[in-house]
């Protein structure tokens, strides 16, 4: 993946419904791969000759996360950079924006020219709410004009909601994994510091509070992290590395 965008490969296929992939995503945390597969599913389900771009807006930041072709990706990158095109309109208006025929649409001439040069004749942008203020944008490009009948639009809108739900699960799982990693690191540091404090207390016959003060002073004087000083003290006295902390049990699994 480059520049924050994942471009799909022709050999990727999808079996089953969108919801069937959800458990696998939370277990593997392979969000980009998941979005690649879902992009293919959109092509298969909506209309033939359709290319897909999925982007996420979070505050003032827009990130393109998946596409099914370099041509569609280029169109969306240009649209985002210039704050124009159907995806920008869908975001600001909070509704589906349809372009029945690129050649007859005068709302965004720069985007329309680029889309025409890329071989696209129609497009549709569909917003879907994620967690918090974030928003997913599903943009479909077609090689034929008037590709979006009522059935296709209904299917695409449903698909966008399913994709938004799945991506929300991914984002939640990712945040939880980050929290667990920070907690694990904090517990490991605390255990090492406690061991070092025990060594200092035994050597200096002082209280835990005094031992911590000695450790903190050494950290400040050496301009070194407290845990690293603790590790050096333990290894210097025992000749052995600090004992590992108790295993961290992730109760969310």
Tab-separated table of C-alpha atoms in Angstrom:
chain	number	residue	atom	x	y	z
A	1	UNK	CA	0.000	0.000	0.000
A	2	UNK	CA	1.274	3.459	-0.883
A	3	UNK	CA	0.110	6.968	-0.010
A	4	UNK	CA	-2.600	5.577	2.250
A	5	UNK	CA	-4.461	3.937	-0.652
A	6	UNK	CA	-4.917	0.253	-1.271
A	7	UNK	CA	-5.425	-0.762	-4.898
A	8	UNK	CA	-7.127	-4.057	-5.513
A	9	UNK	CA	-5.657	-6.881	-7.533
A	10	UNK	CA	-7.693	-8.724	-10.149
A	11	UNK	CA	-7.367	-12.118	-8.507
A	12	UNK	CA	-9.079	-11.116	-5.237
A	13	UNK	CA	-12.584	-12.539	-4.853
A	14	UNK	CA	-15.205	-12.534	-2.121
A	15	UNK	CA	-17.499	-15.313	-0.996
A	16	UNK	CA	-20.521	-14.857	1.242
A	17	UNK	CA	-22.171	-11.780	2.730
A	18	UNK	CA	-20.419	-8.723	4.120
A	19	UNK	CA	-21.311	-9.661	7.689
A	20	UNK	CA	-19.612	-13.035	7.359
A	21	UNK	CA	-16.201	-11.305	7.168
A	22	UNK	CA	-16.631	-9.249	10.327
A	23	UNK	CA	-15.269	-11.791	12.821
A	24	UNK	CA	-12.215	-12.462	10.689
A	25	UNK	CA	-11.361	-8.770	10.542
A	26	UNK	CA	-11.398	-8.300	14.292
A	27	UNK	CA	-9.219	-11.386	14.711
A	28	UNK	CA	-6.618	-10.549	12.035
A	29	UNK	CA	-6.812	-6.723	12.171
A	30	UNK	CA	-6.222	-6.741	8.423
A	31	UNK	CA	-8.443	-3.741	7.734
A	32	UNK	CA	-7.006	-2.771	4.365
A	33	UNK	CA	-7.242	-6.325	3.018
A	34	UNK	CA	-10.812	-6.500	4.276
A	35	UNK	CA	-11.713	-3.290	2.479
A	36	UNK	CA	-10.107	-4.597	-0.689
A	37	UNK	CA	-12.361	-7.625	-0.611
A	38	UNK	CA	-15.438	-5.568	0.161
A	39	UNK	CA	-14.637	-3.288	-2.766
A	40	UNK	CA	-14.717	-6.309	-5.065
A	41	UNK	CA	-18.019	-7.334	-3.501
A	42	UNK	CA	-19.453	-3.928	-4.385
A	43	UNK	CA	-18.431	-4.379	-8.011
A	44	UNK	CA	-20.024	-7.822	-8.121
A	45	UNK	CA	-23.264	-6.769	-6.453
A	46	UNK	CA	-24.176	-3.360	-7.799
A	47	UNK	CA	-23.715	-3.080	-11.581
A	48	UNK	CA	-21.272	-4.407	-14.167
A	49	UNK	CA	-18.363	-2.237	-15.313
A	50	UNK	CA	-18.247	-0.466	-11.952
A	51	UNK	CA	-15.107	0.752	-10.179
A	52	UNK	CA	-15.098	1.551	-6.478
A	53	UNK	CA	-13.303	3.947	-4.140
A	54	UNK	CA	-13.733	3.894	-0.366
A	55	UNK	CA	-12.581	6.850	1.718
A	56	UNK	CA	-12.935	7.897	5.343
A	57	UNK	CA	-13.402	11.483	6.522
A	58	UNK	CA	-12.483	12.099	10.149
A	59	UNK	CA	-12.687	15.757	11.095
A	60	UNK	CA	-10.755	17.718	8.490
A	61	UNK	CA	-8.810	14.667	7.339
A	62	UNK	CA	-9.799	12.491	4.386
A	63	UNK	CA	-8.039	9.182	3.818
A	64	UNK	CA	-8.534	6.974	0.787
A	65	UNK	CA	-8.463	3.431	2.094
A	66	UNK	CA	-9.387	1.198	-0.847
A	67	UNK	CA	-9.984	1.285	-4.577
A	68	UNK	CA	-10.644	-1.174	-7.361
A	69	UNK	CA	-8.684	0.660	-10.066
A	70	UNK	CA	-5.973	3.252	-10.505
A	71	UNK	CA	-8.291	5.334	-12.717
A	72	UNK	CA	-11.010	5.613	-10.079
A	73	UNK	CA	-8.372	6.320	-7.447
A	74	UNK	CA	-6.932	9.186	-9.498
A	75	UNK	CA	-10.374	10.736	-9.937
A	76	UNK	CA	-11.080	10.635	-6.223
A	77	UNK	CA	-7.666	11.942	-5.233
A	78	UNK	CA	-8.173	14.924	-7.511
A	79	UNK	CA	-11.673	15.467	-6.132
A	80	UNK	CA	-10.440	15.403	-2.542
A	81	UNK	CA	-7.493	17.683	-3.268
A	82	UNK	CA	-9.737	20.262	-4.955
A	83	UNK	CA	-12.690	19.744	-2.555
A	84	UNK	CA	-14.988	19.107	-5.501
A	85	UNK	CA	-16.892	16.312	-7.198
A	86	UNK	CA	-19.797	14.137	-6.059
A	87	UNK	CA	-18.006	12.717	-3.016
A	88	UNK	CA	-17.384	16.186	-1.586
A	89	UNK	CA	-21.004	17.138	-2.271
A	90	UNK	CA	-22.260	13.926	-0.628
A	91	UNK	CA	-20.207	14.698	2.457
A	92	UNK	CA	-21.418	18.282	2.802
A	93	UNK	CA	-25.046	17.532	1.954
A	94	UNK	CA	-25.257	14.290	3.913
A	95	UNK	CA	-27.048	12.454	1.113
A	96	UNK	CA	-26.481	10.321	-1.975
A	97	UNK	CA	-25.252	12.324	-4.975
A	98	UNK	CA	-25.788	10.859	-8.448
A	99	UNK	CA	-24.089	11.841	-11.693
A	100	UNK	CA	-26.192	10.184	-14.436
A	101	UNK	CA	-23.922	11.337	-17.254
A	102	UNK	CA	-20.480	12.843	-16.669
A	103	UNK	CA	-20.544	14.573	-20.064
A	104	UNK	CA	-23.809	16.396	-19.287
A	105	UNK	CA	-22.951	17.421	-15.713
A	106	UNK	CA	-21.761	21.011	-15.194
A	107	UNK	CA	-21.533	21.055	-11.380
A	108	UNK	CA	-17.840	20.133	-11.150
A	109	UNK	CA	-16.206	20.687	-14.554
A	110	UNK	CA	-12.674	19.858	-13.451
A	111	UNK	CA	-13.683	16.530	-11.912
A	112	UNK	CA	-16.012	15.757	-14.839
A	113	UNK	CA	-13.215	16.271	-17.345
A	114	UNK	CA	-10.886	13.987	-15.408
A	115	UNK	CA	-13.587	11.322	-15.048
A	116	UNK	CA	-14.370	11.544	-18.767
A	117	UNK	CA	-10.689	11.218	-19.678
A	118	UNK	CA	-10.496	8.141	-17.447
A	119	UNK	CA	-13.311	6.543	-19.421
A	120	UNK	CA	-16.092	6.954	-16.865
A	121	UNK	CA	-19.565	8.075	-17.908
A	122	UNK	CA	-21.494	8.083	-14.602
A	123	UNK	CA	-20.856	8.066	-10.870
A	124	UNK	CA	-22.580	7.963	-7.507
A	125	UNK	CA	-21.280	8.970	-4.057
A	126	UNK	CA	-22.875	7.521	-0.924
A	127	UNK	CA	-22.054	8.732	2.617
A	128	UNK	CA	-22.428	6.500	5.658
A	129	UNK	CA	-21.818	7.435	9.288
A	130	UNK	CA	-19.019	5.769	11.221
A	131	UNK	CA	-18.286	6.067	14.939
A	132	UNK	CA	-18.091	9.579	16.366
A	133	UNK	CA	-17.915	12.274	13.707
A	134	UNK	CA	-16.185	10.051	11.164
A	135	UNK	CA	-17.831	9.258	7.856
A	136	UNK	CA	-17.317	6.649	5.176
A	137	UNK	CA	-17.763	7.600	1.524
A	138	UNK	CA	-18.451	4.913	-1.043
A	139	UNK	CA	-18.000	6.213	-4.600
A	140	UNK	CA	-18.897	4.096	-7.607
A	141	UNK	CA	-17.721	4.911	-11.132
A	142	UNK	CA	-19.325	3.316	-14.184
A	143	UNK	CA	-18.119	3.060	-17.775
A	144	UNK	CA	-21.671	3.536	-19.050
A	145	UNK	CA	-24.082	6.481	-18.635
A	146	UNK	CA	-27.292	6.228	-16.580
A	147	UNK	CA	-25.983	3.176	-14.741
A	148	UNK	CA	-27.865	3.891	-11.522
A	149	UNK	CA	-31.473	2.736	-11.534
A	150	UNK	CA	-33.475	2.557	-8.311
A	151	UNK	CA	-32.467	-1.028	-7.598
A	152	UNK	CA	-28.764	-0.294	-8.062
A	153	UNK	CA	-28.925	2.767	-5.818
A	154	UNK	CA	-30.804	0.850	-3.120
A	155	UNK	CA	-28.261	-1.971	-3.217
A	156	UNK	CA	-25.328	0.456	-3.153
A	157	UNK	CA	-26.767	2.410	-0.207
A	158	UNK	CA	-27.345	-0.809	1.741
A	159	UNK	CA	-23.832	-1.936	0.936
A	160	UNK	CA	-22.393	1.386	2.159
A	161	UNK	CA	-24.167	0.945	5.499
A	162	UNK	CA	-22.866	-2.623	5.830
A	163	UNK	CA	-19.360	-1.465	5.007
A	164	UNK	CA	-19.609	1.396	7.524
A	165	UNK	CA	-20.711	-1.029	10.226
A	166	UNK	CA	-17.868	-3.423	9.461
A	167	UNK	CA	-15.318	-0.613	9.425
A	168	UNK	CA	-16.637	0.687	12.758
A	169	UNK	CA	-16.004	-2.784	14.203
A	170	UNK	CA	-12.462	-2.655	12.779
A	171	UNK	CA	-11.788	0.786	14.240
A	172	UNK	CA	-13.143	-0.207	17.652
A	173	UNK	CA	-11.075	-3.391	17.709
A	174	UNK	CA	-7.963	-1.440	16.678
A	175	UNK	CA	-8.446	1.112	19.447
A	176	UNK	CA	-8.957	-1.659	22.005
A	177	UNK	CA	-5.797	-3.392	20.827
A	178	UNK	CA	-3.851	-0.138	21.276
A	179	UNK	CA	-5.241	0.319	24.796
A	180	UNK	CA	-4.309	-3.267	25.696
A	181	UNK	CA	-0.791	-2.784	24.341
A	182	UNK	CA	-0.319	0.366	26.440
A	183	UNK	CA	-1.627	-1.408	29.541
A	184	UNK	CA	0.677	-4.349	28.942
A	185	UNK	CA	3.674	-2.040	28.570
A	186	UNK	CA	2.685	-0.120	31.707
A	187	UNK	CA	2.387	-3.331	33.739
A	188	UNK	CA	5.778	-4.524	32.509
A	189	UNK	CA	7.403	-1.209	33.459
A	190	UNK	CA	5.729	-1.190	36.858
A	191	UNK	CA	6.922	-4.725	37.631
A	192	UNK	CA	10.509	-3.849	36.686
A	193	UNK	CA	10.447	-0.645	38.740
A	194	UNK	CA	9.066	-2.545	41.746
A	195	UNK	CA	11.913	-5.045	41.516
A	196	UNK	CA	14.492	-2.272	41.352
A	197	UNK	CA	12.880	-0.548	44.339
A	198	UNK	CA	13.204	-3.804	46.284
A	199	UNK	CA	16.914	-3.936	45.503
A	200	UNK	CA	17.374	-0.298	46.585
A	201	UNK	CA	15.400	-0.857	49.795
A	202	UNK	CA	17.530	-3.879	50.679
A	203	UNK	CA	20.809	-2.079	49.951
A	204	UNK	CA	19.926	1.184	51.662
A	205	UNK	CA	17.515	-0.096	54.319
A	206	UNK	CA	15.033	2.571	53.312
A	207	UNK	CA	11.301	2.842	52.717
A	208	UNK	CA	9.570	2.272	49.389
A	209	UNK	CA	8.996	5.998	49.058
A	210	UNK	CA	12.689	6.725	49.605
A	211	UNK	CA	13.684	3.978	47.185
A	212	UNK	CA	11.462	5.447	44.513
A	213	UNK	CA	12.998	8.862	45.128
A	214	UNK	CA	16.481	7.436	44.630
A	215	UNK	CA	15.360	5.749	41.426
A	216	UNK	CA	13.726	8.914	40.114
A	217	UNK	CA	16.783	11.037	40.906
A	218	UNK	CA	19.022	8.577	39.033
A	219	UNK	CA	16.653	8.719	36.091
A	220	UNK	CA	16.765	12.513	35.995
A	221	UNK	CA	20.532	12.724	36.362
A	222	UNK	CA	21.099	10.176	33.598
A	223	UNK	CA	18.341	11.597	31.419
A	224	UNK	CA	17.098	8.044	31.071
A	225	UNK	CA	13.672	6.513	31.386
A	226	UNK	CA	12.776	5.267	34.843
A	227	UNK	CA	12.283	1.721	33.593
A	228	UNK	CA	15.693	1.646	31.885
A	229	UNK	CA	17.386	2.743	35.130
A	230	UNK	CA	15.477	0.035	36.975
A	231	UNK	CA	16.616	-2.586	34.473
A	232	UNK	CA	20.254	-1.478	34.876
A	233	UNK	CA	20.014	-1.669	38.668
A	234	UNK	CA	18.522	-5.167	38.612
A	235	UNK	CA	21.038	-6.495	36.105
A	236	UNK	CA	23.941	-4.821	37.935
A	237	UNK	CA	23.055	-6.413	41.256
A	238	UNK	CA	21.752	-9.823	40.200
A	239	UNK	CA	23.571	-10.347	36.928
A	240	UNK	CA	20.221	-11.429	35.536
A	241	UNK	CA	17.530	-9.580	33.568
A	242	UNK	CA	14.446	-8.393	35.408
A	243	UNK	CA	11.807	-11.049	36.016
A	244	UNK	CA	8.953	-10.879	33.517
A	245	UNK	CA	5.666	-9.465	34.820
A	246	UNK	CA	2.578	-11.661	35.239
A	247	UNK	CA	0.928	-12.512	31.947
A	248	UNK	CA	-1.493	-9.845	30.755
A	249	UNK	CA	-4.894	-11.364	30.116
A	250	UNK	CA	-6.988	-9.636	27.481
A	251	UNK	CA	-10.545	-10.133	28.697
A	252	UNK	CA	-11.968	-8.610	25.507
A	253	UNK	CA	-11.166	-11.772	23.556
